[in-house]
XYZ file of N, CA and C in Angstrom:
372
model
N -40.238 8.712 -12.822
C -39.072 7.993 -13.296
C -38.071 7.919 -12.160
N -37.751 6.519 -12.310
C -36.194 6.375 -11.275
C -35.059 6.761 -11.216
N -34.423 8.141 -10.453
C -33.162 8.126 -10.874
C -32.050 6.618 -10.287
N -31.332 6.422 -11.072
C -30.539 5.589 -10.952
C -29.082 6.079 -9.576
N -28.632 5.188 -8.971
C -27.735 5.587 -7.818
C -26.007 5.121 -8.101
N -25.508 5.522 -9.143
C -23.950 4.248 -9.336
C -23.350 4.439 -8.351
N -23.651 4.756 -6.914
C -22.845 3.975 -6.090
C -23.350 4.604 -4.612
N -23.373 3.739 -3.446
C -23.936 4.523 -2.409
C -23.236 4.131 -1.518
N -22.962 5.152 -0.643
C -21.776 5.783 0.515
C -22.352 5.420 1.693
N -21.957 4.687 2.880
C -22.070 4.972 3.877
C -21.810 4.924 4.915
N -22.058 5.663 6.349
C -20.988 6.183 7.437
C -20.084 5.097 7.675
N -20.339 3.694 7.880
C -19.678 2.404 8.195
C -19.307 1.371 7.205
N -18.172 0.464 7.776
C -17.457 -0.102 6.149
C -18.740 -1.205 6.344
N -18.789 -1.426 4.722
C -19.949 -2.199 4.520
C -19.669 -3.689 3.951
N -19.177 -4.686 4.240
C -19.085 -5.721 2.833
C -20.516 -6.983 3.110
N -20.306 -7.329 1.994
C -21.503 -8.359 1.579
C -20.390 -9.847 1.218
N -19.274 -10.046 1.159
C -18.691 -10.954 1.127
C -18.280 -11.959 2.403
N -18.436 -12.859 2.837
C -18.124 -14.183 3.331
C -17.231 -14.489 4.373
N -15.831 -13.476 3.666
C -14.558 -13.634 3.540
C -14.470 -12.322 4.839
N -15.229 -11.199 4.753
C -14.986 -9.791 5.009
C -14.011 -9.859 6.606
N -13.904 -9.273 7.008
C -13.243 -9.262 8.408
C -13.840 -7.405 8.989
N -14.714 -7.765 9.963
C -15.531 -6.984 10.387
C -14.205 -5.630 11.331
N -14.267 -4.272 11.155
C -13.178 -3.551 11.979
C -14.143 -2.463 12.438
N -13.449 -2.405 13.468
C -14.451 -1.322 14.217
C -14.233 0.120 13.677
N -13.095 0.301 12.917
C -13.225 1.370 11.813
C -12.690 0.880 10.990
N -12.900 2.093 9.689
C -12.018 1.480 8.526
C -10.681 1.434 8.285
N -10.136 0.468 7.793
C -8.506 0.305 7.777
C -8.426 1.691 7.072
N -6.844 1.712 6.903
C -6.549 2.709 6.005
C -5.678 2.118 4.826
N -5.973 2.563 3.313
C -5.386 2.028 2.306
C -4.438 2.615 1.593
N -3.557 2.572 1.445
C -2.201 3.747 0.652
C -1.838 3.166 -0.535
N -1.855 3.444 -1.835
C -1.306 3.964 -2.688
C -0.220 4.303 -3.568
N 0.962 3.999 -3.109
C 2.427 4.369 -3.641
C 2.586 4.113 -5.130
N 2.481 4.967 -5.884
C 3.154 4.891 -7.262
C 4.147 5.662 -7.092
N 5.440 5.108 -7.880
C 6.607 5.549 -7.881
C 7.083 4.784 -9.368
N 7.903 5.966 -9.521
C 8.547 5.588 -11.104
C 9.802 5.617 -10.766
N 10.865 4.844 -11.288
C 12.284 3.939 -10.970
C 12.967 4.543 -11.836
N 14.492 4.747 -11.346
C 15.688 5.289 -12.328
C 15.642 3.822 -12.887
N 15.732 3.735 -14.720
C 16.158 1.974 -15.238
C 17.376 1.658 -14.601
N 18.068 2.217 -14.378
C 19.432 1.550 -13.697
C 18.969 0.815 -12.004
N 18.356 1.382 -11.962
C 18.008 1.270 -10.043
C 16.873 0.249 -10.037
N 16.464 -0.310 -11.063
C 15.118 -1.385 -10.325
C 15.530 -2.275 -10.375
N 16.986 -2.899 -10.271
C 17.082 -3.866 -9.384
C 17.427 -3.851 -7.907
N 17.984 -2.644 -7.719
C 18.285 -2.117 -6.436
C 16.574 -1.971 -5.692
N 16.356 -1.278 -6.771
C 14.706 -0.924 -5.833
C 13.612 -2.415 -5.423
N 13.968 -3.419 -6.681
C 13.394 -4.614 -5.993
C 14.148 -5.507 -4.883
N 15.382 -5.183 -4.828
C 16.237 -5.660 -3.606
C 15.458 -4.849 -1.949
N 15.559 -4.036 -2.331
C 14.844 -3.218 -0.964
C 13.444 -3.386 -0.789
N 12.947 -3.307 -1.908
C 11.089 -3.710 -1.777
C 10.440 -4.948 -1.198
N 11.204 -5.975 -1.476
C 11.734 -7.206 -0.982
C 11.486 -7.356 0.625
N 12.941 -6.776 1.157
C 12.848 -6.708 2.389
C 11.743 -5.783 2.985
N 11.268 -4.955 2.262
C 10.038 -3.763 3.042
C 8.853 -4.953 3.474
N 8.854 -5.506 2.330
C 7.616 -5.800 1.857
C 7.388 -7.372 2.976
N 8.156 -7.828 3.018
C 8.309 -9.111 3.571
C 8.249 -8.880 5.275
N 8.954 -7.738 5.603
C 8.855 -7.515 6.902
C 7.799 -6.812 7.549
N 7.525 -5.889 6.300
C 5.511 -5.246 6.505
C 4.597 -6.517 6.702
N 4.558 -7.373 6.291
C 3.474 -8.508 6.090
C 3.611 -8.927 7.674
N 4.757 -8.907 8.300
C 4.975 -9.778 9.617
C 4.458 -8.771 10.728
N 4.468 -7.293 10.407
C 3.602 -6.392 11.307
C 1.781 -6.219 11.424
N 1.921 -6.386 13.507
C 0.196 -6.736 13.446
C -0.414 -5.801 13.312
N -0.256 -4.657 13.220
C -1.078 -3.769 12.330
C -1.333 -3.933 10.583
N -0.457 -4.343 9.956
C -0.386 -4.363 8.614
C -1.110 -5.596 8.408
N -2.193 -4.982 7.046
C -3.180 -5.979 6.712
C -2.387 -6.647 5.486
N -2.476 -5.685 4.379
C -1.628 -6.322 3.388
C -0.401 -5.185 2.887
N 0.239 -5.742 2.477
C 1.145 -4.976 1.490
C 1.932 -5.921 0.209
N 1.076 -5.451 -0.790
C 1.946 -5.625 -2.378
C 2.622 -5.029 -2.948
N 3.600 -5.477 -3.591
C 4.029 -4.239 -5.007
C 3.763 -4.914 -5.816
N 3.113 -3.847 -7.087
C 2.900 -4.212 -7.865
C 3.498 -3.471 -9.411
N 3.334 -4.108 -10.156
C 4.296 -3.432 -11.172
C 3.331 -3.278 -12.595
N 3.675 -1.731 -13.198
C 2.798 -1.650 -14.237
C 2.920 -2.603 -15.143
N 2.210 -2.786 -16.428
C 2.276 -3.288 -17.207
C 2.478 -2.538 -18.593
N 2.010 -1.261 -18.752
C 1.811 -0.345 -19.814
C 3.197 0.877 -19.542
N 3.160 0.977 -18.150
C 4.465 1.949 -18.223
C 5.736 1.106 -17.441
N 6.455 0.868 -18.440
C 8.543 0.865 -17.923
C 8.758 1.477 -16.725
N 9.179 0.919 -15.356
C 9.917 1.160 -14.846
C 8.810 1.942 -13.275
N 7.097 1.758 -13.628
C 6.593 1.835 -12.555
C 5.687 1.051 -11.784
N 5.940 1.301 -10.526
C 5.613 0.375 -9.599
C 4.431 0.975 -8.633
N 3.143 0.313 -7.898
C 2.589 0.669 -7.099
C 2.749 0.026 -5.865
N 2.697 0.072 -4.951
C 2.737 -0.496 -3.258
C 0.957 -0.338 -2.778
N 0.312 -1.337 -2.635
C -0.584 -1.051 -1.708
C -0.352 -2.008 -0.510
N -0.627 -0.833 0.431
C -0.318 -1.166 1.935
C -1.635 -0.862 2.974
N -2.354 -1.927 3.496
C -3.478 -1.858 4.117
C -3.173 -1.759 5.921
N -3.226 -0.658 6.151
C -3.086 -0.826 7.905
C -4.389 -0.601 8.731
N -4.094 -0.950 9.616
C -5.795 -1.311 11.025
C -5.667 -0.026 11.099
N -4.718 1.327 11.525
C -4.853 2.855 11.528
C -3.939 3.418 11.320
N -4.074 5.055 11.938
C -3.170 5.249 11.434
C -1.525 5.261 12.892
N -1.866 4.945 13.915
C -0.813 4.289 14.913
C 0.130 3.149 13.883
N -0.689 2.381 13.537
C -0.174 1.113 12.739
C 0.724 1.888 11.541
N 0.539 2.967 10.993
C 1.281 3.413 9.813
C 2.404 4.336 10.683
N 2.083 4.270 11.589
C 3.027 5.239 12.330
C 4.560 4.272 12.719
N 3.894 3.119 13.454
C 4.750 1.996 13.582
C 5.761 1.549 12.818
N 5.006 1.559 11.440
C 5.817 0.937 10.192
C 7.081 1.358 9.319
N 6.619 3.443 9.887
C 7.840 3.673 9.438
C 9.109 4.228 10.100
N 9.225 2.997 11.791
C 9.737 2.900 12.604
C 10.687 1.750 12.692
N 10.501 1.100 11.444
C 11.097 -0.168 11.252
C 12.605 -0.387 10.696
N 13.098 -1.594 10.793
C 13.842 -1.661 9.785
C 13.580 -1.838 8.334
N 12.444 -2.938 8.391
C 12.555 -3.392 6.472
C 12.195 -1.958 5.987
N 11.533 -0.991 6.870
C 10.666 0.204 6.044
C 12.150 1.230 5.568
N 13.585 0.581 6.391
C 14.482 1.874 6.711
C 15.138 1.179 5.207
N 14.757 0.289 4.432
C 15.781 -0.443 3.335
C 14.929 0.295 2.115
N 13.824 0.833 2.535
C 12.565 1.273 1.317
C 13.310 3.021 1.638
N 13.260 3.634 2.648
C 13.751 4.823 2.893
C 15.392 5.108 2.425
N 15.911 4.315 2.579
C 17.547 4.194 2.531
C 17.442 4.204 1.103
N 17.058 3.614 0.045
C 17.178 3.641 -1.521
C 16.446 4.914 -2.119
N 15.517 5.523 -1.249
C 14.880 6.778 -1.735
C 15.739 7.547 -1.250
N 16.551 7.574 -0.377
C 17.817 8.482 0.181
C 18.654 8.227 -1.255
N 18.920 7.509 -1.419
C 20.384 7.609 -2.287
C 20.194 8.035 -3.889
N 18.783 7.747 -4.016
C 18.183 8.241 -5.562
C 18.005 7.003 -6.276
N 17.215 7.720 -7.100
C 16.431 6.724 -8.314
C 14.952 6.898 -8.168
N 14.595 7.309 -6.906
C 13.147 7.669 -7.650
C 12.692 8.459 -8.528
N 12.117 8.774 -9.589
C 11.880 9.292 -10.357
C 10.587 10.356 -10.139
N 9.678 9.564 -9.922
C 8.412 10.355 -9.496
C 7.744 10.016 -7.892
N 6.830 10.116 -7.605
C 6.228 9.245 -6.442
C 4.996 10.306 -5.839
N 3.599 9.710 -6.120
C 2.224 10.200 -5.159
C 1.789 9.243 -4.310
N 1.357 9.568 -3.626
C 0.597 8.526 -2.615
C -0.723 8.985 -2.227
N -1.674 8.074 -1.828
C -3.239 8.586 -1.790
C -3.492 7.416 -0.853
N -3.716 7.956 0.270
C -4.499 7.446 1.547
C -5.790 7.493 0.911
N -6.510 6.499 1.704
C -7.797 6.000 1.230
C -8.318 5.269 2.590
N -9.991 5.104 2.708
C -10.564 4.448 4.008
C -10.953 3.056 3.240
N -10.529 1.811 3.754
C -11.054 0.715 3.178
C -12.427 0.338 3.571
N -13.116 0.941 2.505
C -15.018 0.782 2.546
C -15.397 -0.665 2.820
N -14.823 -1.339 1.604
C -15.343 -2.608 1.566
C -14.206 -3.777 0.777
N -13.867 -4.387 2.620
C -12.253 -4.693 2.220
C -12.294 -6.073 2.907
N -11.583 -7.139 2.201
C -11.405 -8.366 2.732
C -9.497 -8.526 2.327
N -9.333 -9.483 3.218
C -7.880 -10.046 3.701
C -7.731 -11.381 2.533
């Protein structure tokens, strides 16, 4: 009998899509969930704004979204795709990144994890 495999790993990023964009390693993928004081998410989308808009224009940065729950009030995720980790180093050397830092300075975050990740099998 066959055991079955739900999912197989290996040393190099792998894609089968069209679209893929071949890297000589794997990007790196981050994670940001953060939960918002209700008073502060308009402040926090004022700053996310500028993070987010000025991350996209850096050539290390592949992508960066925010995205916003649907099931929980008031939380938000960020995924941010960089070529390494120099490139993440860069980013939080910036200004738009200092308008995302500057509102976590003054409060309203509520919660916040983040989980680095290797982008296995990743298109732009």
């Amino acid at each position: 009998v066959a055991s079955r495999v739900p999912f197989l790993v290996t040393a190099a990023p792998v894609s089968h899509s069209p679209f893929a964009r071949p890297f000589s390693t794997s990007p790196t993928a981050i994670l940001v969930t953060v939960d918002i004081e209700p008073s502060r998410v308009d402040a926090f989308r004022k700053a996310m704004a500028v993070d987010a808009a000025g991350s996209r224009l850096e050539e290390g940065c592949r992508r960066f979204d925010l995205l916003e729950d649907k099931d929980v009030a008031n939380r938000f995720v960020f995924y941010e795709v960089y070529d390494d980790d120099e490139a993440i180093k860069f980013h939080k050397t910036t200004d738009h990144y200092k308008a995302w830092a500057d509102f976590k300075a003054e409060g309203g975050v509520l919660n916040q994890s983040v989980v680095m990740t290797s982008a296995v099998d990743f298109t732009e």
